[in-house]
Amino acid sequence: MSDSNSKSTQAERLVQLRRDKGFTAEQLAQAMTAAGAKVSRGAISNWERGTNGIVSSKLPTLARILGCSEGYLLRGDLQSEDTSMLLSEDNYLSQSMDLETAHASTSPSDNGAAKTQLETFPDTDKHSQTYPTKGHAMNTIKKSNKLQNVCYDIRGPLLQTANKMEAEGKRILKLNVGNPAPFGLEAPHEILRDVAMNLSEATGYSDSQGIFSARKAILQYYQSKGLLSAVDVRDVYLGNGVSELIVMTMQALMNDGDEVLIPMPDYPLWTAAANLAGGTAVHYRCNEADNWHPDVEDIKSKITSKTKGIVVINPNNPTGSLYSDELLKQIIEVAKEHNLIIMADEIYDRILYDNNVHTPMSTLTDEVLVLSYNGLSKSHRIAGFRSGWMMVSGRKQHATDFIEGLDMLASMRLCSNVQGQYAIQTAMGGHQSMQDLTSETGRLYKQREMAVSRLNAIKGISCTMPQGAFYCFPKMDPEVYPITDDMDFMMDLLVEENVLMVQGTGFNWDKPDHFRLVFLPNLLDLENAMDRLDRFFAKKRQQFGTE
């Protein structure tokens, strides 16, 4: 190892070692998990960015897999190859205990020496380290270990950099978040009026599951779609957006070590919520060549005795793919065979193009427990109201204890935003203005057409046509853009062209060769963004010598 390497940061050393071994972040996470030190790709990414220090309990396994000493990873210590391979987990724990013992027994006059010793492990995973200062102890407070495996790049380092640039007076084209309101996509006035009329009724807590009229309207919506099983308002939970209900579900469902199958790519909150609950997100592949449809055989191959459920995001975020009834029934059969819960994220069910029709999974089976998630943030452009819901349907007899857990968690948060609940009954019936936006003469339809055609016109970029939602998930040909870190690549785009997008690995895709583009901006702004992408990718081809 070179002298320059020893002076690099912990994050830089980890990145270099991983690349020297030929691992992707996903492969390194899989290797560590197989070796008994469970860790997610998101945690690896956080370590490599310096967002978190390397967790001490994972360090021995990480060093062993990368073929280096723990001291080199942590501090850049130069050791001979023989010495580096002798450092075992027991040695590391012994060193840590010695340091803590030395600190505990140090008298006030030895403060300087104690501090120097402790700082040899600046990034280890201690919840609290005490540094004497002027006779008083000051604790370093660190985040919970539960967050080490949590990653949410949609609002991560790229957005933080964009916010700093905006504070410096730069105008950033933000194509990173599916938030309709900032792009001039207004909420239906009927909803705003009805919410305003009910404000006086919305100043107190509601029932923990939500107001009756809203839950009844949701139930009737699914009944009109062909809901198979007997369901009543007690099976509907209102939440502060679908996000709260996803987290609530995972907390109620997952024990430490349990697994849940989640699509790859995914909406990253699903993976984050599973990991935060102590479980493991196991990703099944969606095939780009098959218009991003789930690979049912891959789903089957990932099921173990620890698997609790299957997440289905349809229409999909980030790909915009819409699944056929036949495909959904195949997934249902897998769930039925293995007694798994289906968690159907259908938040984009009303944002469809080309006369496509969405089928809720709750209308296809009553033999499997189905949790259906939906809301008004996207379809009715009221993301700030946090109006979401979850409906429990299908085979519930064996899930009474789990449902008790949902009831308990719903009660613990008291209730969801009551003002937003009053938007639901109005939204579920009457004229659906989203159809005006997604028809051939609509704004979203035209923006989709322009975004996909412009992306496919860039050398080395290919993009499938989304059938739902308002996202594209283009691929960068690795022969034309041989990048190894897609977040760094998107950071270059942000800094050089003032365009903010999220890299593909931020959606738990396993290769650095995709990114997500939000096509919500009006045609003029979207055209401007595509011009900047043209310029950026042309410059990169020149740098890579692939023009």
Coordinates of C-alpha atoms in Angstrom, one line a residue:
M1 CA 0.0 0.0 0.0
S2 CA 1.4 3.3 -1.0
D3 CA 2.3 6.2 1.3
S4 CA -0.3 8.4 -0.3
N5 CA -3.0 5.8 0.4
S6 CA -2.1 5.8 4.1
K7 CA -3.0 9.5 4.1
S8 CA -6.3 9.2 2.5
T9 CA -9.6 9.3 4.4
Q10 CA -11.3 6.2 5.7
A11 CA -14.0 6.5 3.1
E12 CA -11.5 6.8 0.2
R13 CA -9.5 3.8 1.5
L14 CA -12.7 1.7 1.6
V15 CA -13.7 2.7 -1.9
Q16 CA -10.2 1.9 -3.3
L17 CA -10.0 -1.5 -1.6
R18 CA -13.4 -2.5 -2.8
R19 CA -12.6 -1.6 -6.3
D20 CA -9.2 -3.4 -6.1
K21 CA -11.2 -6.5 -5.2
G22 CA -13.5 -6.0 -8.1
F23 CA -16.6 -5.7 -5.9
T24 CA -19.6 -3.5 -6.3
A25 CA -21.1 -2.1 -3.1
E26 CA -24.0 -4.6 -3.4
Q27 CA -21.5 -7.5 -3.8
L28 CA -19.5 -6.4 -0.8
A29 CA -22.7 -6.2 1.3
Q30 CA -23.7 -9.7 0.1
A31 CA -20.2 -11.1 0.9
M32 CA -20.3 -9.6 4.4
T33 CA -23.8 -10.9 5.1
A34 CA -22.8 -14.3 4.0
A35 CA -19.8 -14.2 6.3
G36 CA -22.1 -13.5 9.3
A37 CA -21.8 -9.7 9.5
K38 CA -25.2 -8.5 8.0
V39 CA -24.9 -5.2 6.3
S40 CA -26.9 -3.4 3.5
R41 CA -25.6 -1.8 0.3
G42 CA -26.9 1.5 1.7
A43 CA -24.6 1.1 4.8
I44 CA -21.6 0.4 2.5
S45 CA -22.5 3.5 0.5
N46 CA -22.8 5.6 3.7
W47 CA -19.3 4.4 4.8
E48 CA -17.8 5.2 1.4
R49 CA -19.2 8.7 1.4
G50 CA -18.1 9.4 5.0
T51 CA -21.7 9.9 6.1
N52 CA -21.1 7.2 8.8
G53 CA -18.0 5.7 10.2
I54 CA -17.4 2.0 9.7
V55 CA -19.3 0.0 12.4
S56 CA -16.9 -1.6 14.8
S57 CA -18.7 -4.9 14.9
K58 CA -18.5 -5.2 11.1
L59 CA -14.9 -4.1 10.9
P60 CA -13.1 -7.5 11.3
T61 CA -15.2 -9.2 8.6
L62 CA -14.8 -6.2 6.3
A63 CA -11.1 -6.1 6.7
R64 CA -10.9 -9.9 6.2
I65 CA -12.9 -9.8 2.9
L66 CA -10.9 -6.8 1.6
G67 CA -7.6 -8.4 2.6
C68 CA -6.2 -5.6 4.7
S69 CA -5.7 -4.8 8.4
E70 CA -8.4 -3.1 10.5
G71 CA -5.8 -0.5 11.3
Y72 CA -5.4 0.4 7.7
L73 CA -9.1 0.7 7.1
L74 CA -9.6 2.9 10.2
R75 CA -6.5 5.0 10.2
G76 CA -4.4 4.2 7.2
D77 CA -1.8 2.3 9.2
L78 CA 0.9 0.7 7.0
Q79 CA 1.4 -2.9 7.9
S80 CA 3.1 -5.8 6.2
E81 CA 0.8 -8.3 4.5
D82 CA 1.5 -11.0 7.1
T83 CA 0.8 -8.6 10.0
S84 CA -2.4 -7.4 8.5
M85 CA -3.9 -10.8 8.2
L86 CA -3.1 -11.7 11.8
L87 CA -5.4 -9.1 13.2
S88 CA -8.5 -11.0 14.2
E89 CA -11.8 -9.9 15.7
D90 CA -10.7 -11.0 19.1
N91 CA -7.6 -8.8 18.8
Y92 CA -9.7 -5.8 17.8
L93 CA -12.1 -6.2 20.7
S94 CA -9.2 -6.6 23.0
Q95 CA -7.6 -3.4 21.7
S96 CA -10.9 -1.6 22.1
M97 CA -11.3 -2.8 25.7
D98 CA -7.7 -1.8 26.5
L99 CA -8.4 1.7 25.2
E100 CA -11.6 2.0 27.2
T101 CA -9.9 0.7 30.4
A102 CA -7.0 3.1 29.9
H103 CA -9.5 6.0 29.5
A104 CA -11.5 4.9 32.6
S105 CA -8.4 4.7 34.8
T106 CA -6.7 7.9 33.6
S107 CA -6.4 10.6 36.2
P108 CA -7.4 14.3 35.3
S109 CA -3.7 15.1 34.9
D110 CA -3.5 12.5 32.1
N111 CA -6.4 14.0 30.0
G112 CA -4.2 14.8 27.0
A113 CA -2.9 11.3 26.8
A114 CA -6.3 9.7 27.2
K115 CA -7.8 11.9 24.5
T116 CA -4.9 11.0 22.1
Q117 CA -5.5 7.3 22.7
L118 CA -9.2 7.5 22.1
E119 CA -8.9 9.5 18.9
T120 CA -7.0 6.6 17.3
F121 CA -10.5 5.1 16.6
P122 CA -12.4 8.3 15.5
D123 CA -14.9 6.6 13.4
T124 CA -15.7 3.4 15.4
D125 CA -19.3 2.8 16.3
K126 CA -19.4 4.0 19.9
H127 CA -22.6 5.5 21.0
S128 CA -20.8 7.7 23.4
Q129 CA -17.2 8.7 24.0
T130 CA -16.2 10.9 26.9
Y131 CA -13.6 13.6 26.4
P132 CA -12.6 15.5 29.5
T133 CA -12.7 19.3 28.9
K134 CA -12.1 21.9 31.6
G135 CA -13.1 19.4 34.3
H136 CA -16.4 18.4 32.7
A137 CA -17.2 15.3 30.6
M138 CA -18.6 15.9 27.1
N139 CA -20.3 13.0 25.3
T140 CA -20.2 12.4 21.6
I141 CA -23.8 11.5 20.7
K142 CA -24.1 9.2 17.7
K143 CA -27.1 7.9 15.8
S144 CA -28.6 4.5 16.6
N145 CA -27.0 1.4 15.2
K146 CA -30.4 0.8 13.6
L147 CA -29.7 3.6 11.1
Q148 CA -26.4 2.2 9.9
N149 CA -28.2 0.0 7.3
V150 CA -30.7 2.8 6.3
C151 CA -30.1 4.8 3.1
Y152 CA -32.5 7.3 1.4
D153 CA -30.6 9.0 -1.4
I154 CA -33.6 10.8 -2.9
R155 CA -33.0 13.4 -0.2
G156 CA -29.4 12.6 0.5
P157 CA -26.0 14.2 -0.3
L158 CA -27.0 15.3 -3.8
L159 CA -29.9 17.3 -2.5
Q160 CA -27.8 18.7 0.3
T161 CA -25.3 20.0 -2.3
A162 CA -28.1 21.4 -4.4
N163 CA -29.4 23.3 -1.5
K164 CA -26.0 24.8 -0.8
M165 CA -25.7 25.8 -4.5
E166 CA -29.1 27.5 -4.3
A167 CA -28.0 29.4 -1.2
E168 CA -25.2 30.7 -3.3
G169 CA -27.7 32.1 -5.8
K170 CA -27.6 29.3 -8.5
R171 CA -30.9 28.0 -10.0
I172 CA -31.1 24.3 -9.9
L173 CA -33.4 22.2 -12.1
K174 CA -34.6 19.7 -9.6
L175 CA -35.6 16.4 -11.3
N176 CA -35.1 14.3 -8.2
V177 CA -38.5 14.2 -6.4
G178 CA -42.0 13.3 -7.6
N179 CA -43.6 16.4 -6.0
P180 CA -46.2 17.8 -8.4
A181 CA -46.9 21.2 -6.7
P182 CA -43.6 23.0 -7.4
F183 CA -44.0 22.3 -11.1
G184 CA -47.4 24.1 -11.4
L185 CA -49.5 21.0 -11.2
E186 CA -52.3 22.3 -8.9
A187 CA -54.6 20.4 -6.7
P188 CA -58.3 20.2 -7.7
H189 CA -60.1 23.2 -6.3
E190 CA -63.0 21.1 -5.2
I191 CA -60.7 19.2 -2.8
L192 CA -59.2 22.4 -1.4
R193 CA -62.7 23.9 -0.9
D194 CA -64.0 20.8 0.9
V195 CA -61.0 20.6 3.2
A196 CA -61.4 24.3 4.0
M197 CA -65.0 23.8 4.8
N198 CA -64.2 21.1 7.3
L199 CA -61.3 22.8 9.1
S200 CA -63.5 23.5 12.2
E201 CA -64.1 19.8 12.4
A202 CA -60.5 18.9 12.1
T203 CA -58.9 20.6 15.1
G204 CA -59.0 17.6 17.4
Y205 CA -57.8 14.0 17.2
S206 CA -59.8 11.6 15.0
D207 CA -60.3 7.9 15.5
S208 CA -56.8 6.3 15.4
Q209 CA -57.5 4.6 12.1
G210 CA -59.2 7.7 10.5
I211 CA -62.5 9.4 10.1
F212 CA -65.4 7.1 9.0
S213 CA -66.4 9.0 5.8
A214 CA -62.9 8.8 4.4
R215 CA -62.4 5.1 5.2
K216 CA -65.9 4.3 3.8
A217 CA -65.0 6.1 0.5
I218 CA -61.8 4.1 0.2
L219 CA -63.6 0.8 0.8
Q220 CA -66.2 1.7 -1.8
Y221 CA -63.4 2.6 -4.3
Y222 CA -62.0 -0.9 -4.0
Q223 CA -65.4 -2.5 -4.1
S224 CA -66.1 -0.7 -7.4
K225 CA -62.8 -2.2 -8.7
G226 CA -64.0 -5.7 -7.9
L227 CA -62.7 -6.3 -4.3
L228 CA -63.1 -10.0 -3.6
S229 CA -63.0 -10.4 0.1
A230 CA -65.4 -9.1 2.8
V231 CA -63.9 -5.9 4.1
D232 CA -65.3 -3.1 6.3
V233 CA -64.0 0.2 7.5
R234 CA -62.1 -1.4 10.3
D235 CA -59.8 -2.8 7.7
V236 CA -58.8 0.6 6.4
Y237 CA -56.0 2.7 8.1
L238 CA -55.4 6.3 7.2
G239 CA -51.8 7.5 7.5
N240 CA -49.6 10.5 7.1
G241 CA -48.9 9.5 3.5
V242 CA -48.1 6.0 2.4
S243 CA -44.6 6.5 3.9
E244 CA -45.9 6.3 7.5
L245 CA -47.9 3.2 6.8
I246 CA -44.9 1.4 5.2
V247 CA -42.8 2.1 8.3
M248 CA -45.7 1.0 10.5
T249 CA -46.2 -2.2 8.6
M250 CA -42.5 -3.2 8.9
Q251 CA -42.4 -2.4 12.6
A252 CA -45.5 -4.6 13.1
L253 CA -44.3 -7.4 10.9
M254 CA -40.5 -7.9 11.1
N255 CA -38.5 -9.6 13.8
D256 CA -34.7 -9.3 13.8
G257 CA -33.4 -11.5 10.9
D258 CA -36.8 -11.7 9.1
E259 CA -36.7 -11.1 5.4
V260 CA -39.0 -9.3 2.9
L261 CA -38.8 -9.5 -0.9
I262 CA -38.6 -6.0 -2.5
P263 CA -38.2 -5.2 -6.2
M264 CA -34.9 -4.0 -7.6
P265 CA -35.0 -1.2 -8.5
D266 CA -37.4 0.0 -5.8
Y267 CA -38.8 3.0 -4.0
P268 CA -36.0 3.1 -1.4
L269 CA -38.3 3.7 1.6
W270 CA -39.3 0.1 1.4
T271 CA -35.8 -1.1 1.9
A272 CA -35.0 1.5 4.5
A273 CA -38.1 0.6 6.5
A274 CA -37.4 -3.1 6.5
N275 CA -33.8 -2.6 7.6
L276 CA -34.9 -0.1 10.3
A277 CA -37.3 -2.7 11.7
G278 CA -34.4 -5.1 12.2
G279 CA -35.2 -7.2 9.1
T280 CA -33.4 -7.7 5.8
A281 CA -34.5 -6.4 2.5
V282 CA -33.9 -9.1 -0.2
H283 CA -34.2 -7.6 -3.7
Y284 CA -35.7 -9.5 -6.6
R285 CA -34.9 -8.5 -10.1
C286 CA -37.1 -6.6 -12.5
N287 CA -36.0 -7.2 -16.1
E288 CA -35.4 -4.1 -18.2
A289 CA -35.5 -6.2 -21.4
D290 CA -39.1 -7.2 -20.4
N291 CA -40.2 -3.6 -19.8
W292 CA -39.1 -3.8 -16.2
H293 CA -41.5 -6.6 -15.2
P294 CA -40.6 -8.6 -12.1
D295 CA -38.7 -11.9 -12.7
V296 CA -41.0 -14.4 -11.0
E297 CA -38.4 -17.1 -11.1
D298 CA -36.0 -14.8 -9.3
I299 CA -38.7 -14.1 -6.7
K300 CA -39.0 -17.9 -6.1
S301 CA -35.2 -18.3 -5.8
K302 CA -35.0 -15.7 -3.0
I303 CA -37.6 -17.2 -0.7
T304 CA -36.3 -18.7 2.5
S305 CA -37.8 -19.9 5.8
K306 CA -37.3 -16.3 7.1
T307 CA -39.3 -14.6 4.3
K308 CA -42.4 -12.8 5.5
G309 CA -43.8 -11.1 2.4
I310 CA -43.4 -9.7 -1.1
V311 CA -43.6 -6.0 -2.0
V312 CA -45.1 -5.2 -5.4
I313 CA -44.9 -1.6 -6.6
N314 CA -47.3 -1.2 -9.5
P315 CA -47.1 1.1 -11.4
N316 CA -43.5 1.0 -10.5
N317 CA -41.3 3.8 -9.1
P318 CA -38.7 4.4 -10.5
T319 CA -39.3 2.6 -13.9
G320 CA -43.0 3.6 -14.7
S321 CA -43.7 -0.1 -15.5
L322 CA -47.3 -1.4 -15.3
Y323 CA -47.9 -5.1 -14.6
S324 CA -50.4 -7.3 -16.3
D325 CA -53.1 -9.3 -14.5
E326 CA -51.3 -12.5 -15.5
L327 CA -48.1 -11.4 -13.9
L328 CA -49.8 -10.3 -10.8
K329 CA -51.6 -13.7 -10.5
Q330 CA -48.2 -15.5 -10.8
I331 CA -46.9 -13.5 -7.9
I332 CA -50.0 -14.2 -5.9
E333 CA -49.5 -18.0 -6.5
V334 CA -46.0 -17.7 -5.1
A335 CA -47.3 -15.9 -2.1
K336 CA -50.0 -18.5 -1.6
E337 CA -47.6 -21.4 -1.9
H338 CA -45.3 -20.0 0.8
N339 CA -47.9 -18.3 3.0
L340 CA -46.5 -14.8 2.4
I341 CA -48.1 -11.4 2.8
I342 CA -48.4 -9.3 -0.3
M343 CA -47.7 -5.6 0.2
A344 CA -49.1 -3.8 -2.9
D345 CA -47.9 -0.2 -3.3
E346 CA -50.3 1.3 -5.8
I347 CA -49.9 5.0 -5.3
Y348 CA -49.7 5.7 -9.0
D349 CA -52.7 3.6 -10.0
R350 CA -54.5 6.7 -11.5
I351 CA -51.5 8.1 -13.4
L352 CA -51.6 5.9 -16.5
Y353 CA -50.9 6.5 -20.2
D354 CA -52.0 5.1 -23.5
N355 CA -55.4 3.9 -22.2
N356 CA -53.8 1.4 -19.9
V357 CA -55.8 0.0 -17.0
H358 CA -54.5 -0.8 -13.5
T359 CA -55.7 -3.8 -11.5
P360 CA -55.5 -3.7 -7.7
M361 CA -54.1 -6.9 -6.3
S362 CA -56.9 -7.0 -3.7
T363 CA -59.3 -7.7 -6.6
L364 CA -57.4 -10.8 -7.8
T365 CA -57.3 -12.9 -4.6
D366 CA -59.0 -13.6 -1.3
E367 CA -56.6 -16.5 -0.5
V368 CA -53.6 -14.4 0.4
L369 CA -53.3 -11.6 2.9
V370 CA -53.0 -8.4 0.9
L371 CA -52.1 -5.0 2.2
S372 CA -53.0 -2.3 -0.4
Y373 CA -51.3 1.1 -0.1
N374 CA -52.5 4.3 -1.9
G375 CA -53.0 8.0 -1.4
L376 CA -53.6 11.4 -2.9
S377 CA -50.1 12.9 -3.0
K378 CA -49.5 12.1 -6.7
S379 CA -52.9 11.6 -8.3
H380 CA -54.5 14.6 -6.7
R381 CA -51.3 16.8 -6.3
I382 CA -51.7 17.3 -2.6
A383 CA -48.4 15.7 -1.3
G384 CA -48.2 18.2 1.5
F385 CA -51.6 17.1 2.9
R386 CA -50.1 13.6 3.7
S387 CA -53.3 11.8 2.8
G388 CA -52.6 8.1 2.5
W389 CA -54.2 4.8 3.4
M390 CA -53.6 1.1 3.8
M391 CA -56.4 -1.6 3.4
V392 CA -56.1 -5.1 4.7
S393 CA -57.9 -7.7 2.7
G394 CA -57.9 -11.4 1.7
R395 CA -57.0 -14.2 4.1
K396 CA -56.9 -12.6 7.5
Q397 CA -57.8 -15.5 9.8
H398 CA -54.1 -16.4 10.4
A399 CA -53.0 -12.8 10.9
T400 CA -55.1 -11.6 13.9
D401 CA -52.0 -11.0 16.0
F402 CA -50.2 -9.0 13.3
I403 CA -53.4 -6.9 12.8
E404 CA -53.4 -6.3 16.5
G405 CA -49.9 -4.9 16.1
L406 CA -51.1 -2.6 13.4
D407 CA -54.0 -1.4 15.6
M408 CA -51.5 -0.8 18.4
L409 CA -49.1 1.3 16.3
A410 CA -52.0 3.2 14.8
S411 CA -53.1 4.1 18.3
M412 CA -49.6 5.1 19.4
R413 CA -49.4 7.8 16.8
L414 CA -52.9 8.9 17.9
C415 CA -54.1 9.6 14.3
S416 CA -53.0 10.9 11.0
N417 CA -53.4 14.5 9.9
V418 CA -57.1 15.1 10.2
Q419 CA -57.3 18.0 7.7
G420 CA -55.8 15.8 5.0
Q421 CA -58.4 13.1 5.9
Y422 CA -61.2 15.4 4.8
A423 CA -59.7 15.4 1.2
I424 CA -60.3 11.7 0.7
Q425 CA -64.0 11.4 0.3
T426 CA -64.1 14.2 -2.3
A427 CA -61.1 12.8 -4.2
M428 CA -62.4 9.3 -4.5
G429 CA -65.4 10.1 -6.5
G430 CA -66.4 12.6 -9.2
H431 CA -64.2 13.9 -12.0
Q432 CA -60.6 12.6 -12.0
S433 CA -58.6 15.5 -13.3
M434 CA -55.4 13.4 -13.6
Q435 CA -56.9 11.9 -16.8
D436 CA -56.8 15.3 -18.4
L437 CA -53.1 15.4 -17.7
T438 CA -52.2 11.9 -18.9
S439 CA -54.4 11.9 -22.1
E440 CA -52.7 12.5 -25.5
T441 CA -53.5 16.2 -25.3
G442 CA -52.4 16.4 -21.7
R443 CA -49.3 18.0 -20.2
L444 CA -47.8 14.9 -18.6
Y445 CA -48.3 12.8 -21.7
K446 CA -46.4 15.4 -23.8
Q447 CA -43.6 15.7 -21.2
R448 CA -43.2 11.9 -21.1
E449 CA -43.0 11.7 -24.9
M450 CA -40.4 14.5 -25.1
A451 CA -38.3 13.2 -22.2
V452 CA -38.0 9.6 -23.5
S453 CA -37.3 10.7 -27.1
R454 CA -34.6 13.1 -26.0
L455 CA -33.0 10.6 -23.7
N456 CA -32.9 7.9 -26.5
A457 CA -31.3 10.4 -28.8
I458 CA -28.3 10.7 -26.6
K459 CA -25.4 8.3 -27.6
G460 CA -25.2 5.5 -25.1
I461 CA -28.5 6.2 -23.4
S462 CA -31.6 4.0 -23.7
C463 CA -34.9 4.4 -22.0
T464 CA -38.1 2.3 -21.9
M465 CA -41.4 4.0 -22.3
P466 CA -43.1 4.4 -18.8
Q467 CA -46.7 3.3 -18.8
G468 CA -47.5 5.0 -15.5
A469 CA -46.2 7.5 -12.9
F470 CA -44.0 10.4 -14.0
Y471 CA -40.5 8.9 -14.0
C472 CA -38.0 7.5 -16.5
F473 CA -35.2 5.1 -15.5
P474 CA -32.7 5.4 -18.4
K475 CA -29.7 3.1 -18.8
M476 CA -26.1 4.4 -19.5
D477 CA -24.2 2.0 -21.7
P478 CA -21.1 1.0 -19.7
E479 CA -19.1 0.8 -22.9
V480 CA -19.8 4.5 -23.5
Y481 CA -19.9 5.7 -19.9
P482 CA -17.5 3.4 -18.0
I483 CA -18.3 4.8 -14.5
T484 CA -17.9 3.0 -11.2
D485 CA -19.7 5.4 -8.9
D486 CA -23.0 6.7 -10.2
M487 CA -23.6 9.1 -7.3
D488 CA -20.3 10.8 -8.2
F489 CA -21.4 10.9 -11.8
M490 CA -24.7 12.6 -10.8
M491 CA -22.8 15.0 -8.6
D492 CA -20.7 16.0 -11.6
L493 CA -24.0 16.7 -13.5
L494 CA -25.3 18.8 -10.6
V495 CA -22.1 20.9 -10.2
E496 CA -21.5 21.3 -14.0
E497 CA -25.0 21.7 -15.3
N498 CA -27.1 22.6 -12.2
V499 CA -29.4 19.6 -12.8
L500 CA -30.4 17.4 -9.9
M501 CA -31.3 13.8 -10.4
V502 CA -30.9 10.6 -8.3
Q503 CA -28.5 7.8 -9.3
G504 CA -29.8 4.3 -10.0
T505 CA -28.1 2.7 -7.0
G506 CA -30.1 5.1 -4.8
F507 CA -33.1 2.9 -5.8
N508 CA -31.2 -0.3 -4.8
W509 CA -30.2 -1.1 -8.4
D510 CA -27.1 -3.2 -8.3
K511 CA -25.0 -1.6 -11.0
P512 CA -23.8 2.1 -11.5
D513 CA -25.5 2.3 -14.9
H514 CA -28.9 4.0 -14.4
F515 CA -30.5 7.2 -13.1
R516 CA -34.0 8.4 -12.5
L517 CA -35.4 11.4 -14.3
V518 CA -38.6 13.1 -13.1
F519 CA -40.5 14.5 -16.1
L520 CA -42.8 16.8 -14.1
P521 CA -41.4 20.2 -15.3
N522 CA -43.3 22.0 -18.1
L523 CA -42.0 21.4 -21.6
L524 CA -39.9 24.6 -21.7
D525 CA -38.0 23.7 -18.5
L526 CA -37.8 20.1 -19.4
E527 CA -36.3 21.0 -22.8
N528 CA -33.8 23.1 -21.0
A529 CA -32.9 20.2 -18.7
M530 CA -32.5 17.9 -21.7
D531 CA -30.2 20.4 -23.5
R532 CA -28.0 20.3 -20.4
L533 CA -28.0 16.5 -20.3
D534 CA -26.9 16.5 -24.0
R535 CA -24.0 18.8 -23.2
F536 CA -23.0 16.9 -20.1
F537 CA -23.0 13.4 -21.7
A538 CA -21.1 14.7 -24.7
K539 CA -18.4 16.1 -22.4
K540 CA -18.2 12.8 -20.6
R541 CA -17.8 10.8 -23.8
Q542 CA -14.9 13.1 -24.7
Q543 CA -13.3 12.4 -21.3
F544 CA -13.8 8.7 -21.6
G545 CA -12.7 8.7 -25.2
T546 CA -15.9 7.0 -26.4
E547 CA -17.2 9.8 -28.7

